[in-house]
Amino acid sequence: MIKIASNDDIKLFISEAEDLIQKVELEILNLEEEPSNLQPIQELYFAFHTLKGLTAMVGLENVSEFCHNFENLLDKSKNKDLSESKIKQIIELMFDSLDVLRSVLKNVKKGDMKDIDPNIVSELKGGFDEVESEYDITFIKRITLSELKEYFGDKSKTFYKISIKIQSTCVFKKVRLFIIFRALNDIGKLVWSKPKPELLEAGEIDLDFDIYFITEKSTDDISNVLDEILEIENKVIKELSKDEFKEIIEDANAQVKTKGPSFDVKSTMLTKSGSEKDLDKISKMINEFAEDTTKITSIKVDIQTLEKLMDYFGEVIILKNQLNQMLLDSQDRSISRVFDNMDKLFLEIQEMIFNLKLVRVETTFRRYKRLVRDVAKETGKSINFSLEGTDVEMDRKILEQLNSPLIHVIRNAIYHGIEHPEIRAEKGKPKSGKLKVKTFRRSGSVYIEVIDDGRGIDYESIRQKVVDKGLYTMEEAEDLTKQELNKVILTPGFSTLASADMISGRGMGLAIVTEKIRELGGSLTISSKKNAGTKFTLTVPFSRAILKAQLFKVGGELYAIPIENITQIYFFNRENLDYVKGEEYYRLNENLVPIVRLNQYLDVLREDRDVLNTLTPMVENKKDVDMSISDEYGNSKDKIGILCSNDNINSTLFVVDEILHQMDVVIKPFRSKFSEFTEIMGVSITGDGSICIIIDAMNIISKMVDERKELQAIEVA
């Protein structure tokens, strides 16, 4: 199946491949400068190994195999005492490979994801025989005149001049020549060439060359052999007379005896007849190099620099809000118009910085496959592990801090949840357990579910355990709901294991997870059924940096809810109120939506009642005070309803006192008596310097859904 790379994959490939190709070039130059130092070969090995994975990620399977071949060659070479000639051969192959990879990268940048020819990759393996051999392989072997006379005496021998032109698109000319020479040597003997064998076998040619050949085969036989070889554009096979062939061999022997400058590769490349052509070639090479090296398409930024940039921009947003408040007070329309134009630029800059901090969870989550494999092997279990929703993006900092808690949960699922194969077989289950990490985003939160099909939680055993630990009496334990027992499981020091080990930990794992998730402004919930499996749901905010929020007041205090959580805002109408089993609901388009009165939920009503009782001790009719409080905080017609939803099914209407304006808020950590109150994401500072509390509406809705499910389960039971 052909892999279709996403835009994110392609961007990652371009960024990483550019760095790796530069590293390959640097290490090749280091190796060429100091052939006795094999450290560059080690570095090249790792570079090609990484490139193999990157190219496979974007669907360039042939390029990936191409890199794999070089990886194998380097792996075999890194611990060998190689001769200088072998090092030179490796260097030439590396430079050729570099050209291929640069060409591929250049095409990908243009949007061309075409893979290289698979035949080139398969035939390239043959070219490595020369490097891997303990001896230098020479296909063109000169003969003396006395040896030639012996061939003349054999009437079965025929003498040929074979002129070949290879295609201009040929990437590895040296490998292509190697394949041609090997094929011809299988049916005859190569004795000379133009250019000379040293140059030809080193690949120091343009496209054309001549070879002189002795064989018993016919012209058609030679032609058939060459037709099987790719990238030959043209070939001319000419039979020579004995005198013509003798003249060629005499000239060859004379050149060998001279051993003058004509054998020098550099001088040969700049002869009078070819100097203009070679200079054009060099000029073209320089121009291409200049073009490739001047275009810098991406840069690497230290993550700490990015974090500082976000912090500074957050402070700028606070100052911007203060400036906006001042403009509202001054009513200066001309300055306000300039500010509005500036505000648009702020939003664009904010979006760009925010996107820089986003990463796909796949980068981290795919590493868990190795973790699951190792822990399963250590515990003697068989587990089929799968990932779902790895294309979800989230703030890098949150993902980084989420890694450790998630590892705890996965480890817990393997150790506590999934049974050994023989136990699963006795229960009628497949011997291999299933473990899945599912990720999805809903409004301003990211949900990560760790699901196993193991033994589930034995809540009766948990009840007995809480009694044994003295946490509850037996009567109290019998009344505990599953949700309350789940909270007990997540407390420090609670474990159903008789002893601890390196894998299970010492009873602190899930407590640590709960604390870490709470620090991130999220929550951890458990859903389990005995012998059916367990689902841990980790909910964390999509980002905790800067977001647009709707401000409102409850009990005279300032609060806000992220705009992305809000579906609609209504004037609260008491006529739409309805009651189901004593719970308040609001009728919207024939649907009943549960109500959360934030004054009661945040305990503002109780505190204000205490204040009124303190400040009005002389009030004769306290019933009147209570009624005024009820009107103010309970059923006033002037209330506002904010409809929030975390999916198409679960919605809640938050009732508030007064709706205000929207603004960009910079979320700051919130530490106070509410620090255990996970329904608060954090605080922010408004333009006039007031403190605003950010409500985590999604967390509140999730808890309400869980509570309703728990009550339904009790009623069914």
C-alpha atoms as one frame of an Amber mdcrd trajectory, in Angstrom:
protein
   0.000   0.000   0.000   1.356   3.410  -0.991   1.720   5.726   2.006   0.231
   9.200   1.513   2.260  11.645   3.550   0.501  14.436   5.421   1.625  18.049
   5.126   3.046  17.835   8.649   5.070  14.738   7.712   6.462  16.488   4.631
   7.396  19.605   6.619   9.146  17.447   9.213  10.951  15.515   6.474  12.214
  18.684   4.766  13.417  20.183   8.036  15.166  17.044   9.313  16.522  15.880
   5.934  18.190  19.241   5.275  20.123  18.969   8.543  21.048  15.331   7.961
  22.263  15.932   4.397  24.482  18.734   5.678  25.793  16.381   8.358  26.493
  13.663   5.765  28.476  16.116   3.638  30.481  17.316   6.640  31.341  13.780
   7.768  32.364  12.740   4.230  34.746  15.701   4.111  36.078  14.762   7.570
  36.688  11.211   6.370  38.425  12.429   3.232  40.637  14.744   5.274  41.567
  12.047   7.807  41.018   8.540   6.307  42.552   6.800   9.326  39.804   8.159
  11.615  36.765   5.865  11.343  34.559   8.045  13.589  32.993   9.769  10.531
  31.904   6.335   9.240  30.076   5.782  12.531  28.391   9.184  12.237  27.476
   8.510   8.607  25.947   5.197   9.654  23.581   6.917  12.107  22.769   9.659
   9.575  21.742   7.140   6.892  19.810   5.144   9.498  17.771   8.246  10.376
  17.302   9.172   6.713  15.996   5.659   6.102  13.208   6.231   8.621  12.399
   9.742   7.423  12.075   8.757   3.768   9.893   5.783   4.684   7.684   8.113
   6.754   6.803  10.188   3.659   6.312   7.163   1.400   9.669   7.205  -0.445
  10.181   3.475   0.019  12.851   3.086  -2.681  14.880   5.983  -1.291  14.499
   4.384   2.137  15.916   1.111   0.795  18.634   3.117  -0.924  19.627   4.575
   2.481  19.341   1.106   4.042  21.919  -0.251   1.566  24.375   2.469   2.540
  23.614   1.866   6.199  24.572  -1.796   5.770  27.750  -0.899   3.892  28.802
   1.536   6.606  27.876  -0.930   9.357  30.190  -3.529   7.807  32.939  -0.948
   7.347  32.922   0.880  10.685  34.941  -1.770  12.553  37.278  -2.778   9.707
  40.860  -1.716   9.131  40.206  -0.357   5.658  42.891   0.478   3.121  43.194
   4.009   1.801  41.844   2.898  -1.568  38.741   1.402   0.087  38.163   4.612
   2.021  38.368   6.547  -1.235  35.828   4.233  -2.820  33.440   4.725   0.104
  33.919   8.483  -0.130  33.045   8.472  -3.830  29.931   6.400  -3.159  28.943
   8.755  -0.352  29.272  11.832  -2.527  27.194  10.143  -5.226  24.554   9.242
  -2.658  24.562  12.818  -1.426  23.668  14.012  -4.919  20.757  11.559  -5.025
  19.412  12.683  -1.652  19.751  16.362  -2.538  17.853  15.717  -5.755  15.073
  13.931  -3.853  14.857  16.732  -1.267  14.752  19.366  -4.005  11.848  17.556
  -5.689   9.938  17.176  -2.411  10.232  20.927  -1.793   8.603  21.468  -5.208
   5.787  19.101  -4.268   7.095  16.186  -6.333   6.907  13.036  -4.184   7.990
  10.684  -6.982  10.169   7.850  -5.732  13.417   6.787  -7.428  13.527   3.795
  -9.793  13.491   0.511  -7.786  15.763  -1.136 -10.358  18.450   1.411  -9.575
  18.262   0.456  -5.910  18.481  -3.285  -6.559  21.388  -2.918  -8.968  23.182
  -0.602  -6.570  23.751  -3.565  -4.267  26.029  -5.068  -6.870  28.146  -1.942
  -6.817  28.942  -2.532  -3.163  30.714  -5.794  -3.997  33.711  -3.756  -5.079
  33.937  -1.945  -1.752  33.139  -4.955   0.443  35.649  -7.212  -1.335  39.001
  -7.763   0.328  40.684  -7.082  -3.006  40.379  -4.343  -5.578  38.123  -5.456
  -8.410  39.415  -4.562 -11.877  37.338  -5.648 -14.848  39.489  -4.147 -17.601
  42.756  -6.126 -17.659  45.424  -5.090 -20.167  47.128  -7.864 -22.205  50.608
  -7.990 -23.711  51.352  -8.471 -27.431  52.499 -12.047 -26.796  49.156 -12.798
 -25.079  47.369 -11.176 -28.007  49.144 -13.561 -30.445  47.707 -16.501 -28.526
  44.192 -15.033 -28.961  44.892 -14.521 -32.684  45.707 -18.233 -32.918  42.260
 -19.156 -31.536  39.831 -19.045 -34.451  36.814 -18.998 -32.069  37.773 -15.540
 -30.733  36.330 -12.335 -32.191  37.579  -8.804 -31.489  35.197  -5.889 -30.855
  35.065  -2.188 -30.188  31.915  -1.398 -28.163  30.878   2.272 -28.000  28.343
   3.028 -25.259  26.492   6.163 -24.244  24.678   6.146 -20.905  21.626   8.306
 -20.172  22.140  11.809 -18.815  19.714  10.997 -15.976  21.991   8.228 -14.672
  22.660   8.922 -10.997  25.357   6.411 -10.148  27.553   6.262 -13.228  30.199
   4.223 -11.437  27.663   1.594 -10.406  26.178   1.512 -13.894  29.655   0.965
 -15.391  30.318  -1.747 -12.811  27.176  -3.592 -13.959  28.148  -3.248 -17.652
  31.696  -4.515 -17.072  30.554  -7.442 -14.951  28.003  -8.519 -17.558  30.539
  -8.392 -20.411  33.227 -10.201 -18.409  30.794 -13.081 -17.975  30.915 -13.704
 -21.759  34.421 -12.493 -22.653  37.427 -10.399 -21.708  37.769  -6.601 -21.436
  41.311  -5.552 -22.348  41.301  -1.769 -22.872  39.095   1.339 -22.874  38.889
   4.987 -23.826  39.137   6.856 -21.553  41.772   4.717 -19.867  40.671   1.946
 -17.468  41.760   3.880 -14.353  39.480   6.754 -15.260  36.614   4.670 -16.548
  36.432   2.371 -13.522  36.564   5.446 -11.243  33.533   6.840 -13.077  35.510
   9.863 -14.328  33.616  10.196 -17.601  30.862  12.308 -19.054  28.473   9.950
 -20.873  30.407   8.283 -23.741  33.130   5.654 -23.608  34.674   2.866 -25.735
  35.722  -0.574 -24.557  37.756  -3.224 -26.408  36.523  -6.755 -26.026  37.535
 -10.329 -26.916  34.855 -13.025 -26.932  33.506 -16.121 -28.644  30.038 -14.587
 -28.735  28.400 -12.911 -31.716  27.353  -9.284 -32.106  23.757 -10.249 -31.360
  24.781 -12.049 -28.177  26.630  -8.955 -26.947  23.699  -6.751 -27.884  21.276
  -8.972 -25.954  23.433  -8.768 -22.820  23.609  -4.972 -22.970  19.879  -4.683
 -23.634  19.228  -6.156 -20.175  21.051  -3.245 -18.505  19.188  -0.060 -17.650
  20.187   3.514 -18.485  22.119   2.735 -21.688  20.947   5.342 -24.170  22.877
   4.052 -27.194  25.372   1.328 -28.118  27.441   0.512 -31.242  29.124  -2.892
 -31.494  31.814  -2.998 -34.195  33.885  -6.054 -35.099  37.610  -5.198 -35.593
  40.205  -6.921 -37.717  43.277  -8.447 -36.064  45.464  -5.611 -37.378  43.096
  -2.936 -36.041  42.916  -4.627 -32.668  46.738  -5.107 -32.554  47.235  -1.358
 -33.147  44.949  -0.584 -30.193  46.849  -2.926 -27.847  50.266  -1.556 -28.970
  49.052   1.985 -28.207  47.756   0.832 -24.814  51.073  -0.779 -23.868  52.963
   2.317 -24.966  50.807   4.528 -22.713  51.384   2.215 -19.761  55.161   2.350
 -20.234  55.127   6.175 -20.488  53.333   6.717 -17.151  53.415  10.453 -17.745
  50.967  13.167 -16.946  48.433  11.491 -19.184  47.572   9.160 -16.284  46.865
  11.974 -13.894  43.128  12.278 -13.394  43.148  16.039 -12.867  45.298  16.805
 -15.893  43.322  14.423 -18.087  40.090  16.249 -17.291  41.487  19.508 -18.689
  43.057  18.509 -22.017  42.809  20.971 -24.876  40.094  19.025 -26.618  37.879
  18.902 -23.570  38.786  21.985 -21.546  35.872  24.106 -22.738  33.365  21.302
 -22.092  34.808  20.603 -18.654  34.812  24.273 -17.712  31.133  24.490 -18.671
  30.464  21.479 -16.476  32.324  23.051 -13.551  30.484  26.341 -14.052  27.136
  24.515 -13.978  28.196  22.660 -10.820  29.087  25.907  -9.062  25.808  27.553
 -10.051  23.762  24.597  -8.764  25.727  24.561  -5.512  25.198  28.303  -5.038
  21.465  27.913  -5.664  21.121  25.054  -3.173  23.147  26.702  -0.411  21.594
  30.166  -0.581  17.990  28.991  -0.093  17.452  28.486   3.643  13.888  27.228
   4.031  13.886  26.536   7.772  15.868  27.154  10.930  16.076  25.453  14.316
  15.126  27.485  17.376  16.022  26.513  20.921  12.810  25.617  22.750  13.717
  27.850  25.700  13.902  30.815  23.325  10.429  29.945  22.064   9.094  29.708
  25.620  10.560  33.113  26.458   8.991  34.549  23.310   5.593  33.230  24.398
   6.041  34.616  27.933   7.024  38.053  26.629   4.126  38.080  24.200   1.799
  37.173  27.058   2.989  40.244  28.939   2.427  42.328  25.795  -1.150  41.014
  25.634  -1.755  42.158  29.225  -0.414  45.628  28.351  -2.580  45.637  25.216
  -5.663  44.913  27.340  -4.742  47.783  29.667  -4.311  50.119  26.696  -7.673
  49.018  25.327  -9.308  49.846  28.668  -7.714  53.306  28.647  -8.999  53.965
  25.131 -12.501  52.939  26.159 -12.346  55.369  29.050 -10.995  58.230  26.928
 -13.425  57.691  24.007 -10.723  58.771  21.506 -12.043  57.277  18.251  -9.039
  58.141  16.054  -6.609  56.338  18.352  -9.103  53.496  18.769  -9.115  52.918
  15.008  -5.306  52.677  14.981  -5.495  50.311  17.927  -8.050  48.106  16.124
  -5.678  47.765  13.139  -2.837  46.922  15.500  -5.043  44.375  17.240  -5.431
  42.416  13.985  -1.649  42.137  13.726  -1.494  40.981  17.349  -3.918  38.166
  16.540  -1.843  37.028  13.552   1.403  37.100  15.552  -0.290  35.244  18.390
  -1.524  32.544  15.992   1.953  32.131  14.478   3.669  31.816  17.865   0.987
  29.442  19.074   1.414  27.172  16.022   5.166  27.078  16.621   4.483  25.460
  19.992   2.186  22.771  18.599   3.443  19.249  17.989   1.712  16.047  16.967
   1.334  13.496  19.751   2.629  10.808  17.378   6.197  12.009  17.983   5.949
  10.908  21.624   3.308   8.190  21.538   4.908   5.934  18.929   7.799   5.393
  21.358   5.389   3.600  23.690   5.393   0.581  21.368   8.842  -0.326  22.632
   7.769   0.274  26.249   4.763  -2.041  25.875   6.874  -4.704  24.178   9.544
  -4.688  26.916   7.112  -4.632  29.869   4.946  -7.345  28.289   8.016  -9.522
  27.758   9.178  -8.918  31.323   5.773  -9.896  32.751   5.291 -12.877  30.414
   2.215 -11.411  28.750   1.139 -11.175  25.127  -0.232  -7.762  24.135  -1.475
  -6.240  20.897  -0.805  -2.520  21.227  -2.425   0.102  18.981  -2.447   3.884
  18.679  -5.405   5.920  17.470  -5.633   9.654  16.791  -1.888  10.303  16.644
  -2.432  13.253  14.304  -3.840  15.331  17.192  -1.730  18.414  17.933  -1.189
  20.009  21.308   1.123  22.377  23.132   4.639  20.937  23.246   5.096  21.831
  26.911   1.895  20.080  27.965   2.776  16.996  25.897   6.212  16.922  27.469
   4.785  17.037  30.998   2.125  14.487  30.070   4.693  11.859  29.078   5.565
  10.623  32.565   1.951  10.268  33.821   0.950   8.455  30.648   3.798   5.969
  31.032   2.515   5.237  34.566  -0.976   4.539  33.231   0.241   2.299  30.394
   2.478   0.372  32.768  -0.427   0.011  35.193  -2.669  -1.352  32.416  -0.094
  -3.995  31.515   0.741  -5.036  35.043  -2.630  -4.761  36.801  -5.079  -5.003
  33.922  -4.154  -7.544  31.265  -3.976 -11.156  32.453  -1.397 -13.819  31.578
  -2.214 -15.812  28.412  -3.196 -18.979  30.279  -5.582 -17.078  32.583  -7.165
 -15.305  29.605  -7.651 -18.677  27.893  -9.446 -20.025  30.976 -11.795 -17.017
  30.835 -12.505 -17.636  27.146 -10.554 -14.575  26.044  -7.914 -14.411  23.265
  -4.471 -15.164  24.706  -3.169 -11.825  23.507  -4.590  -8.862  25.383  -5.529
  -5.608  23.711  -4.134  -2.271  24.802  -5.041   0.929  22.976  -4.104   4.571
  23.434  -6.780   6.719  21.804  -6.353  10.489  21.468  -8.915  13.061  20.392
  -9.543  16.756  20.824 -12.812  18.237  21.972 -13.139  22.011  22.201 -10.248
  23.296  24.312  -9.211  19.929  25.745  -7.278  16.876  24.593  -8.550  13.479
  25.746  -6.208  10.494  25.976  -7.838   7.163  26.706  -5.789   4.128  27.755
  -8.062   1.133  27.198  -7.361  -2.513  28.002  -9.501  -5.651  27.813  -8.061
  -7.126  30.992  -9.464  -8.208  34.323 -11.008  -4.855  35.192 -11.299  -3.482
  38.709 -12.713  -5.746  41.400 -14.633  -3.139  43.385 -15.645  -5.636  46.084
 -11.964  -6.245  46.742 -11.429  -2.481  46.923 -14.248  -2.161  49.472 -12.617
  -4.807  51.657  -9.260  -3.097  51.282 -10.551   0.303  52.477 -12.072  -1.414
  55.501  -8.808  -3.272  56.250  -6.892   0.007  56.039  -9.334   1.605  58.470
 -10.488   4.226  56.000 -14.164   3.260  56.294 -16.347   0.949  58.312 -17.934
  -1.987  56.529 -21.317  -0.215  56.493 -19.788   2.946  55.031 -17.831   0.965
  52.449 -21.008  -0.768  51.233 -22.516   2.629  50.413 -19.517   3.847  48.404
 -20.204   4.294  44.695 -17.745   3.228  41.986 -16.804   6.863  41.482 -15.965
   7.249  45.171 -13.960   4.014  45.107 -12.056   5.284  42.063 -11.035   8.327
  44.107  -9.724   5.992  46.805  -7.669   4.085  44.200  -6.046   7.369  43.169
  -4.913   8.269  46.702  -1.237   7.918  47.756  -0.273   4.633  49.340  -3.331
   2.687  48.229  -2.543  -0.597  46.460  -4.189  -3.997  46.222  -0.820  -5.690
  45.700   0.736  -7.661  48.519   4.244  -6.579  47.507   5.892  -4.092  45.180
   8.461  -4.596  42.434  10.293  -2.657  39.741   7.311  -2.670  37.400   4.322
  -2.162  39.672   5.952   0.545  41.769   5.075   1.054  45.425   1.469   2.162
  45.347   2.260   5.771  44.390   1.913   5.477  40.610  -1.701   6.530  40.100
  -1.527   9.143  42.843   1.415  10.736  41.049  -0.510  10.607  37.787  -3.491
  12.352  39.379  -1.300  15.084  40.844   0.593  15.673  37.593  -2.596  15.872
  35.553  -4.122  18.256  38.099  -1.035  20.486  37.842  -1.632  20.657  34.095
  -5.187  21.827  34.731  -6.656  18.475  33.732  -8.263  15.446  35.306  -8.029
  11.647  35.417 -11.130   9.454  35.393 -11.551   5.683  35.563 -14.214   3.488
  33.994 -14.028  -0.244  34.579 -16.002  -3.463  34.441 -14.877  -6.690  36.039
 -13.354  -9.157  33.525 -14.124  -6.766  30.663 -11.402  -4.169  31.011 -10.565
  -0.683  32.218 -10.416   2.739  30.615  -8.294   5.536  32.042  -9.163   8.932
  30.573  -6.604  11.705  30.904  -8.035  15.125  30.076  -5.652  18.048  29.651
  -6.060  21.525  28.147  -5.104  21.933  24.501  -2.930  24.880  25.505  -2.344
  26.911  28.640  -0.872  29.991  27.022  -3.118  32.678  25.506  -6.761  32.242
  24.562  -9.873  34.251  23.768 -12.370  34.181  26.633 -15.845  35.469  27.496
 -15.882  37.490  30.700 -18.841  37.480  33.092 -19.670  38.159  36.737 -20.994
  35.887  39.452 -21.663  37.308  42.922 -19.766  40.459  41.991 -16.595  38.518
  41.091 -15.002  38.319  37.662 -14.843  34.979  35.803 -14.280  33.784  32.227
 -14.888  30.758  30.001 -12.806  30.067  26.846 -14.732  31.104  23.728 -14.048
  27.759  22.013 -16.097  26.038  24.765 -19.161  28.250  24.232 -21.952  27.270
  21.831 -24.470  30.081  22.494 -25.392  32.763  25.040 -29.029  33.314  26.087
 -31.085  35.588  28.319 -32.144  33.208  31.082 -35.924  32.690  30.944 -37.520
  31.071  34.027 -40.406  29.798  31.894 -37.986  27.369  30.183 -37.055  25.755
  33.495 -37.967  22.117  34.015 -37.192  19.532  36.670 -36.235  15.879  36.272
 -35.871  13.848  39.480 -35.269  17.037  41.406 -32.543  18.318  39.064 -32.854
  21.601  37.150 -32.959  21.515  33.341 -33.413  24.218  30.720 -35.520  23.643
  27.615 -33.769  24.582  24.358 -35.445  23.645  21.068 -37.357  20.789  22.702
 -34.157  19.497  24.319 -33.544  19.485  28.055 -30.100  20.773  29.008 -28.805
  20.406  32.595 -28.189  23.648  34.480 -25.168  24.659  36.539 -25.755  27.768
  38.652 -22.182  28.963  39.049 -23.018  30.991  42.181 -23.910  27.715  43.916
 -21.282  25.577  42.205 -18.486  27.985  43.173 -19.990  28.389  46.640 -20.432
  32.137  46.114 -23.991  31.984  47.517 -22.850  30.547  50.854 -20.063  33.083
  51.307 -22.324  36.026  50.437 -24.997  34.738  52.800 -22.382  34.656  55.576
 -21.341  38.220  54.712 -24.948  39.456  54.790 -25.554  37.733  58.111 -22.415
  39.390  59.470 -23.132  42.879  58.150 -26.863  42.986  58.926 -27.237  41.658
  62.468 -30.007  44.142  63.215 -32.304  43.011  60.399 -35.606  42.124  62.043
 -36.956  39.873  59.306 -34.193  37.530  58.161 -36.679  35.833  55.899 -36.687
  38.994  53.775 -32.883  38.825  53.559 -33.024  35.188  52.527 -35.584  36.017
  49.840 -33.409  38.836  48.511 -30.500  36.467  48.306 -32.654  33.939  46.511
 -33.722  36.547  43.990 -30.179  37.781  43.530 -28.514  34.403  43.174 -31.242
  31.996  42.226 -34.138  32.832  39.961 -33.696  36.418  38.730 -35.020  37.141
  35.261 -31.882  39.139  34.508 -29.654  36.093  34.639 -27.612  35.011  31.608
 -27.280  31.447  30.329 -24.002  30.351  28.670 -24.409  27.089  26.731 -21.236
  24.985  26.616 -20.700  21.581  25.031 -17.871  19.070  24.912 -19.550  17.041
  22.151 -22.841  16.869  20.266 -24.566  15.085  23.155 -23.264  16.433  26.453
 -24.118  20.114  26.964 -24.624  22.292  30.018 -26.136  25.749  30.568 -24.040
  27.820  32.977 -26.130  30.474  34.717 -24.269  33.725  35.523 -25.226  37.177
  36.797 -23.844  39.511  34.167 -22.257  39.065  30.749 -19.284  41.313  29.875
 -16.932  41.663  26.912 -14.541  39.177  25.295 -10.785  39.513  25.582  -7.497
  37.669  25.135  -6.444  36.212  28.468  -3.016  35.020  29.531  -3.539  32.032
  31.823  -1.411  32.034  34.961  -1.170  29.154  37.493  -3.741  29.406  40.275
  -2.616  28.501  43.792  -5.000  29.105  46.663  -7.603  27.263  48.636  -9.072
  26.372  45.215  -5.884  24.580  44.090  -7.601  21.216  44.545 -10.601  22.551
  42.646  -9.850  21.218  39.151 -12.757  23.123  37.591 -10.552  26.239  37.575
  -7.949  26.425  34.794  -6.087  29.422  36.191  -6.297  33.189  36.517  -5.647
  36.200  34.341  -5.288  39.965  34.692  -7.739  42.247  32.878  -7.080  45.668
  31.404  -8.029  47.499  34.603  -5.829  45.250  36.726  -8.627  43.043  38.073
  -8.079  39.338  38.683 -10.206  37.063  36.516 -10.724  33.354  37.283 -10.821
  31.068  34.203 -13.485  28.357  34.532 -12.768  24.911  33.030 -16.265  24.318
  31.657 -15.301  21.033  29.982 -14.119  19.576  33.272 -17.394  20.493  34.958
 -19.430  18.922  32.138 -17.344  15.720  32.220 -17.868  15.374  35.972 -21.614
  15.892  35.598 -21.753  13.209  32.891 -19.844  10.761  35.115 -22.132  11.490
  38.059 -25.252  10.866  35.949 -23.830   7.570  34.693 -23.011   6.554  38.266
 -26.568   7.323  39.436 -28.039   5.409  36.494 -25.883   2.403  37.350 -27.075
   2.514  40.981 -30.722   2.721  39.889 -30.297  -0.250  37.542 -28.614  -2.229
  40.315
